Amino acid sequence: MSEAPILSVEDLAVGFTGPDGRRTRAVDGVSFSVAPGRTLGIVGESGCGKSVTSLAVMGLLPRTGTSVTGRVLFDGRDLLTESERTLRDLRGDRLAMIFQEPMTSLNPSYTIGDQIVEAIVRHRAVGKREAAERAVEMLARVRIPEPARRFHDYPHRLSGGMRQRVMIAMALACEPRLLIADEPTTALDVTIQAQILDLMRALREETGTAVVLITHDLGVVAEVCDDVAVMYAGQVVERAPVEELFRFPQHPYTVGLLGSLPRFDRARGRLAAIEGTVPDMSRPPAGCRFAARCPFRITRCETMPDLVEIGGDRATRCWRAPLEELAA
Amino acid sequence: MLQLIGKRLAQLVPTLFFVSVLIFSLQHLMPGDPALVMAGEERDPVVIEQIRKQYGLDQPIPVQYAMWIGKVLAGDLGESMRLKVPVSELVAQKLPVTIQLAVMAMLIALVLGVATGVLSAVKRNSAWDWVVNVVGLAGISTPNFWLGIMMILLFAVHLGWLPASGYVSPFEDLQRSLATTIMPAFVLGTAIAGVIMRHTRSAMIQALDSDYVRTARAKGLSERTVVWKHAMRNALTPVITLGALEFGTLLSGAVLTEQIFSIPGFGKLIVDAVFNRDYAVVQGVVLVTATTYIVLNLLADIGYILANPRLRS
């Protein structure tokens, strides 16, 4: 990476205590960083801690029953030690987020214009009129037709794809330095997905915003990301530039994920699935969390491997890396 | 939106017709002959027959209904057989009293209920939440008459701060009017406050867990704006409906409370009328109450439409 990262997460761990007193470690040992103008994909299956990680970065996790440790360095300051007040000043301004559910993420009782204006007025010393002009301009930038008219529409008048554009307009209205997008296209039709991804890519190029894109979809990763962090059972298990990851995956879980992608250039048969299930995170195994499902398992896997740099901007959490020799 | 409101208005007609038939027939199912009651000690069959004729009681029931509803539509609710006063006059006299009481009670209920409901949703599962829920439940389950008597004992008898009973119109003397109505209004209001609190709490909890509240927080809005603007606006719609219905209940006569505080309102009027078999008064009062209730329901629906952009367009 050429530039200093705008966001650098180090050894992030999040634990929840349920009402029954049971502790669940949703995330631990998560480290990644993203530089201005670049897109980092965080991939993994449901429940692997992707969303919890993003909410922890934003400081949006519920405060009761939650413990967050590690460091979240944003623009040189550790967000985990900042006051709620400082975080509020950053959120929506230099740190923005869009969510998976465009249908429910906008308040049904206010016009989309009002909701964008609210974000601008909160962070910029501008009047309502000026903010409204800015909001219309943002709606135009996310390619919403007739933005000045749409400004007065309530969310229910818009389709899911249009609502996600509004969310993006709102998030980018104050020109954030980092945009976290949590499964932004999962709830949308495939054609709309492509449009939204194109839009995000174009806007990133225009604004130089760093993007953290959270997804379970490797197709989306290949499409828009520069770098990837693969998460499994609350940990980052592999980190790599995107082409490298697809060419030479260095963690057995990544290998399994790539193997489960349908491909046209192979004979039709059953899709490869990863055998077994994700471990219970209230009682995670002491060793490698993937060991129980791993075809390359050895006795050493009973102790937890670290996420180690293996050169070429890559890191993996596997005793047996590099995996090339095992392929035969 | 106008179409929607028009449709609701059109629905009023059959509802009111049905209610009027119901009121009229229930009246005739009540035991006892009003002509006999009016004749009093004098059991002269000629007099009784004359009374029957005078009030149309000798006509077939459908004819009696037609006569009655025709007059009602003309604004004539008949005459009290006992007090020899037009029923509409009685209604005009007593209804404002009950309306004053109901408005005061509703204000108390809304302020207490919404504020505590929101706070207990925000601080859910805290000691505060627990206390509010216990007090709220106590408010719902405490019988009005008991609370009323206790308040009279404390504030009127022991402390002497407030009059124990009676009523003064606010147009005569506002301060004394408030002094005479604050206790009954509080008794009525707290019972409703509990219900409103519980509804507000659950609607707020749902709203606070919603995606749009997360979006509002992600914009960096203060917790106050998030709670009182974004969550509240959506949580209040069911509370509007509930409030209107409860208001209707209040108007239909706080029978017990008015008795205890000797407030000459609707509740007292109807109780007296039933005991005296004063047909015309019972019919008139119930009809006015039912109409008010239905109109309030309509207003609640319109309020719901206005508060909900999906229905507005």
XYZ file of C-alpha atoms in Angstrom:
641
model
C 0.000 0.000 0.000
C 1.401 3.328 -1.066
C -0.502 5.784 1.142
C -0.885 5.784 4.923
C -4.154 4.065 5.860
C -7.127 6.222 6.840
C -8.524 3.378 8.928
C -6.480 0.781 10.677
C -8.130 -1.780 12.921
C -5.819 -3.645 15.266
C -6.730 -6.737 17.222
C -10.383 -5.746 17.564
C -12.435 -7.962 19.869
C -16.149 -7.648 20.644
C -17.966 -9.684 23.270
C -21.651 -9.683 24.153
C -23.156 -10.674 27.463
C -26.672 -11.943 26.990
C -29.493 -11.407 29.484
C -28.829 -14.940 30.730
C -25.243 -13.973 31.528
C -23.785 -16.056 28.711
C -20.841 -14.407 27.011
C -20.392 -14.650 23.274
C -17.219 -13.522 21.551
C -18.640 -12.230 18.290
C -15.327 -10.891 17.045
C -11.736 -11.314 18.148
C -8.388 -10.797 16.578
C -9.664 -8.681 13.714
C -6.995 -6.543 12.051
C -7.153 -4.759 8.732
C -6.495 -1.356 7.230
C -7.671 0.652 4.276
C -5.998 3.561 2.491
C -7.739 6.623 0.990
C -9.322 5.924 -2.371
C -9.149 2.165 -1.942
C -11.829 -0.420 -1.331
C -11.401 -3.179 1.183
C -13.799 -6.079 1.035
C -14.635 -7.988 4.194
C -16.026 -11.374 3.209
C -17.439 -14.219 5.219
C -20.619 -16.158 5.817
C -23.523 -14.914 7.973
C -22.635 -14.691 11.627
C -18.872 -14.477 11.110
C -18.747 -11.030 12.718
C -18.587 -8.794 9.641
C -21.435 -6.525 10.629
C -20.402 -6.427 14.279
C -16.946 -5.318 13.151
C -18.387 -2.462 11.095
C -20.742 -1.351 13.853
C -17.816 -1.419 16.306
C -15.831 0.873 14.004
C -18.793 3.262 13.810
C -19.342 3.086 17.574
C -22.925 1.992 16.952
C -22.985 -1.167 19.068
C -25.332 -1.093 22.062
C -23.348 0.023 25.089
C -24.895 -2.253 27.668
C -23.681 -5.831 27.656
C -21.009 -5.141 25.049
C -17.242 -5.103 25.527
C -14.998 -3.795 22.779
C -11.200 -3.999 22.969
C -8.309 -3.418 20.583
C -7.648 -0.297 18.548
C -9.613 1.414 15.789
C -7.297 4.078 14.384
C -9.151 6.521 12.185
C -7.094 9.372 10.825
C -4.592 8.825 13.613
C -6.986 8.743 16.598
C -8.256 5.687 18.414
C -12.044 5.752 18.098
C -12.472 3.256 20.928
C -11.094 5.778 23.425
C -12.943 8.809 22.060
C -16.019 10.198 23.798
C -19.504 9.546 22.469
C -19.708 13.251 21.646
C -16.599 13.149 19.454
C -17.877 10.019 17.742
C -21.179 11.726 16.997
C -19.293 14.610 15.416
C -17.379 12.165 13.227
C -20.329 9.980 12.266
C -22.132 11.227 9.198
C -19.318 13.686 8.605
C -15.964 12.021 8.042
C -17.190 8.536 8.839
C -20.307 7.325 7.069
C -22.175 4.067 6.718
C -24.817 2.514 4.512
C -26.779 -0.577 5.395
C -28.152 -3.770 3.995
C -31.840 -2.917 4.172
C -32.669 0.099 2.007
C -36.377 -0.615 2.476
C -36.300 0.035 6.216
C -33.216 2.199 6.659
C -34.987 5.449 5.830
C -37.481 6.962 8.241
C -40.950 6.482 6.680
C -42.289 9.662 8.290
C -39.917 12.187 6.736
C -39.182 13.084 3.128
C -35.899 11.879 1.711
C -34.889 15.514 1.242
C -35.432 16.247 4.940
C -33.356 13.252 5.902
C -30.394 14.297 3.760
C -30.677 17.943 4.839
C -30.630 16.797 8.455
C -27.231 15.159 7.973
C -25.778 18.238 6.244
C -27.125 20.733 8.786
C -25.806 18.567 11.607
C -22.216 18.744 10.406
C -21.905 21.882 8.291
C -22.457 25.485 9.237
C -25.067 26.027 6.560
C -28.692 27.094 6.511
C -31.595 24.887 5.505
C -31.830 26.386 2.030
C -28.176 25.836 1.267
C -28.356 22.322 2.677
C -31.384 21.619 0.498
C -29.461 22.716 -2.593
C -26.627 20.442 -1.575
C -29.081 17.556 -1.018
C -30.591 17.966 -4.497
C -27.083 18.048 -5.918
C -26.281 14.808 -4.068
C -29.467 13.157 -5.364
C -28.367 14.095 -8.875
C -24.924 12.662 -8.212
C -26.332 9.295 -7.231
C -28.242 9.428 -10.569
C -31.726 9.855 -9.211
C -33.870 11.253 -12.037
C -35.655 14.556 -11.380
C -33.805 15.121 -8.100
C -35.531 18.419 -7.284
C -38.924 16.722 -7.414
C -37.777 13.542 -5.680
C -36.429 15.684 -2.851
C -40.010 16.046 -1.579
C -40.892 12.365 -1.831
C -41.400 10.072 1.106
C -39.351 6.858 1.119
C -42.351 4.646 0.281
C -42.561 6.276 -3.151
C -39.119 4.913 -4.060
C -37.970 1.446 -5.075
C -35.316 -0.430 -3.102
C -32.568 0.521 -5.517
C -33.603 4.191 -5.427
C -33.690 4.131 -1.641
C -30.178 2.714 -1.536
C -29.099 5.589 -3.799
C -30.680 7.982 -1.306
C -28.751 6.277 1.507
C -25.539 6.698 -0.483
C -26.361 10.358 -1.187
C -26.964 10.888 2.520
C -23.764 9.103 3.503
C -21.627 11.037 1.031
C -23.297 14.428 1.569
C -20.560 15.601 3.954
C -17.737 14.055 1.902
C -16.650 11.390 4.369
C -13.111 10.048 4.316
C -14.368 6.547 5.007
C -17.571 4.871 3.873
C -18.584 1.566 5.397
C -21.077 -0.302 3.238
C -22.645 -3.272 5.014
C -24.035 -5.627 2.348
C -25.313 -2.658 0.323
C -26.593 -4.743 -2.581
C -27.719 -7.959 -0.897
C -31.376 -6.953 -0.725
C -31.502 -5.783 -4.351
C -32.173 -7.407 -7.732
C -29.125 -8.458 -9.677
C -29.419 -5.696 -12.312
C -29.896 -3.068 -9.614
C -26.929 -4.573 -7.718
C -24.676 -3.926 -10.690
C -25.926 -0.329 -10.976
C -25.323 0.381 -7.301
C -21.833 -1.163 -7.426
C -20.994 0.902 -10.517
C -22.225 3.997 -8.771
C -20.159 3.297 -5.658
C -17.069 2.729 -7.762
C -17.597 5.948 -9.717
C -18.209 7.991 -6.582
C -15.138 6.553 -4.897
C -13.044 7.624 -7.877
C -14.560 11.114 -7.834
C -14.209 11.692 -4.108
C -11.226 9.609 -3.037
C -13.237 8.166 -0.167
C -11.914 4.945 1.301
C -14.536 2.207 1.258
C -14.983 -0.828 3.483
C -17.393 -3.123 1.690
C -18.896 -5.880 3.750
C -20.363 -8.753 1.780
C -20.800 -12.485 1.617
C -20.674 -12.344 -2.168
C -17.299 -13.116 -3.735
C -18.635 -11.898 -7.086
C -19.104 -8.437 -5.593
C -15.593 -8.592 -4.121
C -14.038 -9.459 -7.485
C -16.037 -6.638 -9.057
C -15.149 -3.666 -6.857
C -12.527 -4.405 -4.203
C -8.787 -3.707 -4.209
C -8.044 -5.736 -1.109
C -9.899 -8.437 0.772
C -10.085 -9.624 4.347
C -11.739 -13.010 4.782
C -13.474 -13.548 8.122
C -14.370 -16.838 9.741
C -15.936 -17.326 13.186
C -15.080 -13.824 14.391
C -11.511 -13.714 13.096
C -9.750 -12.448 10.017
C -8.266 -15.638 8.558
C -6.750 -14.204 5.417
C -5.884 -10.818 3.949
C -4.693 -10.168 0.404
C -4.945 -7.977 -2.677
C -7.998 -9.132 -4.588
C -6.346 -10.766 -7.656
C -3.883 -12.606 -5.422
C -6.631 -13.958 -3.246
C -8.566 -15.352 -6.164
C -5.450 -16.755 -7.797
C -3.690 -18.268 -4.790
C -5.908 -18.476 -1.718
C -3.708 -19.087 1.317
C -6.244 -20.268 3.865
C -8.239 -23.491 3.568
C -11.462 -21.594 4.320
C -10.832 -19.227 1.405
C -10.128 -22.235 -0.767
C -13.462 -23.669 0.302
C -15.296 -20.378 -0.368
C -13.833 -20.091 -3.844
C -14.656 -23.738 -4.496
C -18.297 -23.102 -3.730
C -18.623 -20.506 -6.510
C -20.551 -21.846 -9.494
C -18.434 -21.791 -12.647
C -19.346 -22.223 -16.275
C -15.976 -23.540 -17.366
C -16.275 -26.688 -15.266
C -18.477 -29.705 -15.789
C -21.842 -29.420 -14.093
C -22.097 -31.351 -10.927
C -22.777 -30.662 -7.299
C -21.292 -27.406 -6.046
C -18.477 -28.007 -3.610
C -19.675 -27.211 -0.111
C -17.597 -26.844 3.030
C -18.396 -29.823 5.247
C -19.569 -29.246 8.822
C -20.847 -26.111 10.527
C -19.528 -22.914 12.131
C -18.408 -23.353 15.776
C -20.606 -22.168 18.656
C -19.141 -18.784 19.545
C -20.130 -18.923 23.180
C -17.700 -21.864 23.438
C -15.153 -21.396 20.630
C -12.534 -24.141 20.166
C -9.106 -23.447 21.665
C -7.215 -24.115 18.448
C -7.792 -23.042 14.875
C -11.504 -22.337 14.510
C -11.687 -23.859 11.069
C -9.862 -27.070 12.051
C -13.007 -29.157 12.486
C -13.964 -28.525 8.845
C -10.471 -28.375 7.348
C -9.218 -31.032 4.902
C -5.582 -30.054 5.663
C -5.881 -30.444 9.439
C -2.795 -31.594 11.411
C -2.227 -31.992 15.146
C -0.616 -28.576 15.370
C -4.002 -27.034 14.499
C -5.079 -27.683 18.099
C -3.237 -24.513 19.025
C -4.444 -21.190 17.618
C -2.377 -19.875 14.686
C -1.657 -16.117 14.457
C -2.452 -13.956 11.460
C 1.072 -13.804 9.953
C 2.440 -11.727 7.102
C 3.596 -13.957 4.291
C 4.895 -11.267 1.942
C 3.303 -9.407 -0.962
C 0.844 -7.512 1.271
C -0.664 -10.790 2.358
C -1.375 -12.449 5.671
C -2.983 -15.743 6.650
C -3.981 -17.527 9.834
C -2.919 -21.070 8.953
C -0.085 -23.289 10.149
C 0.147 -24.938 6.774
C 0.577 -21.842 4.573
C 1.723 -21.520 1.865
C -0.837 -23.987 0.598
C 0.469 -24.476 -2.956
C 2.528 -27.523 -2.041
C -0.580 -29.232 -0.629
C -2.620 -28.862 -3.778
C -1.317 -32.058 -5.308
C -56.523 11.296 1.098
C -59.836 13.154 0.768
C -61.288 10.067 -0.845
C -60.175 7.991 2.120
C -61.731 10.439 4.562
C -64.909 10.560 2.470
C -65.118 6.805 2.611
C -64.789 6.830 6.382
C -67.519 9.489 6.586
C -69.855 7.388 4.447
C -69.316 4.481 6.811
C -70.668 6.640 9.623
C -74.246 6.558 8.291
C -74.980 2.822 8.654
C -73.074 2.725 11.947
C -75.150 5.522 13.419
C -78.365 3.960 12.119
C -77.487 0.664 13.723
C -76.586 2.353 16.998
C -79.879 4.253 17.046
C -81.904 1.085 16.472
C -79.928 -0.658 19.194
C -80.450 2.137 21.695
C -84.126 2.307 20.898
C -84.753 -1.416 21.209
C -82.659 -1.924 24.330
C -84.800 0.688 25.926
C -87.864 -1.426 25.257
C -86.289 -4.524 26.682
C -85.884 -2.830 30.040
C -88.427 -4.026 32.576
C -91.005 -1.581 33.855
C -93.629 0.601 32.253
C -92.720 4.281 31.998
C -96.336 5.274 31.935
C -96.794 3.620 35.329
C -93.730 5.382 36.715
C -94.984 8.740 35.504
C -98.433 8.214 36.867
C -96.833 7.751 40.271
C -99.259 6.996 43.063
C -102.238 7.630 40.846
C -103.113 4.330 39.242
C -106.132 5.623 37.384
C -106.279 3.678 34.081
C -107.613 6.748 32.303
C -104.619 8.842 33.325
C -102.225 6.061 32.366
C -103.924 5.732 29.024
C -103.631 9.457 28.490
C -99.916 9.403 29.311
C -99.435 6.552 26.855
C -101.125 8.559 24.159
C -99.260 11.752 24.963
C -95.841 10.105 24.619
C -96.843 7.801 21.754
C -96.337 4.713 23.889
C -99.518 3.146 22.479
C -98.085 3.021 18.958
C -96.355 -0.063 17.478
C -92.626 -0.054 18.190
C -91.476 0.625 14.589
C -93.759 3.641 14.499
C -92.374 4.790 17.831
C -88.866 4.447 16.404
C -89.776 6.431 13.310
C -91.301 9.183 15.423
C -88.285 9.264 17.689
C -85.599 9.237 14.998
C -87.473 11.870 12.995
C -87.374 14.221 15.962
C -83.758 13.346 16.767
C -82.717 14.269 13.251
C -84.438 17.596 13.753
C -82.350 18.103 16.892
C -85.163 17.269 19.277
C -84.109 14.561 21.725
C -87.448 14.621 23.471
C -88.294 15.753 26.958
C -87.322 14.347 30.292
C -90.417 12.755 31.750
C -89.220 13.438 35.249
C -87.663 16.896 35.007
C -89.998 18.181 32.272
C -86.992 19.730 30.543
C -85.894 19.119 26.933
C -83.200 16.454 26.831
C -81.069 18.597 24.526
C -81.010 21.227 27.244
C -79.823 18.671 29.797
C -77.143 17.510 27.391
C -76.031 21.073 26.730
C -75.815 21.591 30.470
C -73.951 18.447 31.467
C -71.797 17.678 28.453
C -69.407 20.649 28.881
C -68.731 19.537 32.446
C -67.766 16.069 31.316
C -65.774 17.464 28.383
C -63.769 19.667 30.746
C -63.097 16.692 32.971
C -62.183 14.475 30.006
C -59.829 17.041 28.454
C -58.022 17.567 31.746
C -57.805 13.837 32.363
C -56.508 13.253 28.843
C -53.834 15.925 29.191
C -52.660 14.353 32.436
C -52.724 10.895 30.838
C -50.801 11.972 27.718
C -48.117 13.936 29.538
C -47.576 11.212 32.133
C -48.080 8.253 29.819
C -45.983 9.368 26.848
C -43.131 10.791 28.919
C -42.777 7.760 31.166
C -43.333 5.371 28.260
C -40.566 6.946 26.181
C -38.149 7.123 29.094
C -38.764 3.550 30.091
C -38.214 2.411 26.489
C -34.961 4.369 26.291
C -33.774 3.003 29.619
C -35.288 -0.404 29.115
C -34.518 -3.107 31.668
C -33.134 -0.524 34.078
C -34.382 0.096 37.600
C -36.275 3.121 36.272
C -38.053 0.987 33.671
C -39.015 -1.489 36.348
C -40.382 1.164 38.700
C -42.379 2.830 35.913
C -43.884 -0.491 34.890
C -44.900 -1.381 38.420
C -46.397 2.057 39.043
C -48.096 1.960 35.628
C -49.603 -1.430 36.300
C -50.759 -0.198 39.694
C -52.331 2.802 37.944
C -54.235 0.544 35.565
C -55.403 -1.861 38.213
C -56.278 0.580 41.000
C -60.059 1.035 41.071
C -60.996 4.654 40.324
C -63.409 4.960 43.224
C -60.803 3.797 45.730
C -58.167 6.233 44.481
C -60.817 8.965 44.440
C -61.827 8.336 48.039
C -58.191 8.201 49.143
C -57.468 11.515 47.439
C -60.484 13.141 49.046
C -59.298 11.860 52.424
C -55.782 13.205 51.907
C -56.225 16.466 50.046
C -59.682 17.539 51.198
C -60.141 16.082 54.661
C -56.589 15.976 56.092
C -54.752 18.718 54.244
C -57.760 20.817 53.326
C -56.128 21.949 50.098
C -58.960 21.078 47.754
C -62.744 20.933 47.988
C -64.037 17.388 48.457
C -66.857 17.696 45.962
C -68.914 19.981 43.793
C -68.264 21.759 40.568
C -67.677 25.321 39.418
C -67.722 26.290 35.749
C -64.417 27.653 34.422
C -66.333 30.631 32.991
C -67.419 31.570 36.466
C -64.154 31.166 38.342
C -61.254 29.437 36.623
C -59.209 28.819 39.741
C -62.053 27.268 41.681
C -63.087 25.328 38.634
C -59.640 23.758 38.438
C -59.652 23.114 42.174
C -62.913 21.188 41.928
C -61.925 19.157 38.873
C -58.237 18.419 39.370
C -58.793 15.433 41.668
C -61.369 13.629 39.518
C -59.322 14.451 36.398
C -56.230 13.018 38.037
C -58.098 9.871 39.076
C -59.389 9.375 35.520
C -56.088 10.392 33.923
C -53.796 8.071 35.846
C -55.828 5.027 34.866
C -55.384 5.919 31.185
C -51.789 7.064 31.668
C -50.874 3.481 32.569
C -52.368 2.130 29.350
C -50.764 4.868 27.252
C -47.421 4.326 28.979
C -47.407 0.622 28.127
C -48.360 1.223 24.504
C -45.841 4.034 24.122
C -43.134 1.898 25.680
C -43.615 -1.060 23.367
C -44.009 1.130 20.259
C -40.877 3.069 21.210
C -38.861 -0.084 21.824
C -39.828 -1.292 18.379
C -38.962 2.065 16.838
C -35.637 2.319 18.669
C -34.617 -1.086 17.327
C -35.497 -0.135 13.777
C -33.090 0.347 10.908
C -34.008 4.003 10.407
C -32.998 4.791 13.974
C -29.644 3.145 13.291
C -29.379 5.339 10.183
C -30.182 8.416 12.276
C -27.419 7.481 14.721
C -25.031 6.845 11.819
C -25.676 10.437 10.724
C -24.237 11.601 14.038
C -27.535 12.972 15.382
C -27.790 13.508 19.110
C -29.590 10.875 21.129
C -32.290 13.442 21.878
C -33.034 13.983 18.184
C -32.926 10.254 17.551
C -35.420 9.499 20.316
C -37.797 12.464 20.201
C -37.786 13.031 16.449
C -37.016 9.843 14.573
C -38.351 7.158 16.892
C -41.170 9.153 18.484
C -42.813 10.233 15.224
C -43.336 6.617 14.223
C -44.124 5.294 17.668
C -46.870 7.832 18.289
C -49.265 6.713 15.552
C -50.743 3.808 17.527
C -50.853 6.060 20.585
C -52.982 8.623 18.688
C -55.617 5.972 18.001
C -55.521 4.724 21.557
C -55.801 8.262 22.928
C -58.878 9.021 20.836
C -60.605 5.822 21.923
C -59.802 6.460 25.563
C -61.092 9.999 25.199
C -64.369 8.559 23.939
C -64.519 6.317 26.964
C -63.967 9.319 29.214
C -66.821 11.225 27.570
C -69.248 8.361 27.883
C -69.410 9.391 31.474
C -66.995 8.707 34.211
C -69.940 7.300 36.099
C -68.253 6.255 39.337
C -65.827 9.146 39.513
C -68.551 11.712 38.942
C -70.640 10.096 41.659
C -67.798 10.162 44.164
C -66.890 13.779 43.567
C -70.538 14.818 43.068
C -69.750 16.294 39.692
C -72.935 17.078 37.764
C -71.695 15.581 34.490
C -72.874 13.085 31.921
C -72.154 10.082 34.080
C -74.360 11.312 36.871
C -77.080 12.305 34.410
C -77.301 8.851 32.890
C -77.269 7.020 36.211
C -80.111 9.169 37.510
C -82.040 8.697 34.265
C -81.707 4.911 34.317
C -82.873 4.659 37.909
C -85.894 6.835 37.164
C -86.728 5.062 33.880
C -86.441 8.429 32.182
C -86.501 6.905 28.674
C -85.968 10.060 26.674
C -82.941 11.087 28.735
C -81.327 7.653 28.570
C -81.863 7.487 24.815
C -80.613 11.008 24.274
C -77.522 10.650 26.426
C -76.546 7.274 25.012
C -77.084 8.517 21.479
C -74.950 11.608 22.057
C -72.250 9.484 23.699
C -72.236 6.922 20.908
C -72.089 9.637 18.261
C -69.224 11.376 20.038
C -67.397 8.083 20.320
C -67.853 7.333 16.621
C -66.792 10.849 15.602
C -63.688 10.602 17.796
C -62.905 7.303 16.146
C -63.158 9.027 12.802
C -60.881 11.828 14.000
C -58.394 9.200 15.177
C -58.465 7.635 11.726
C -57.929 11.004 10.086
C -55.103 11.736 12.509
C -53.604 8.384 11.618
C -53.832 9.219 7.919
C -52.245 12.624 8.460
C -49.403 11.155 10.513
C -48.707 8.464 7.966
C -47.288 9.607 4.624
C -48.074 6.256 3.024
C -51.806 6.868 3.472
C -51.655 10.579 2.764
C -50.727 10.386 -0.902
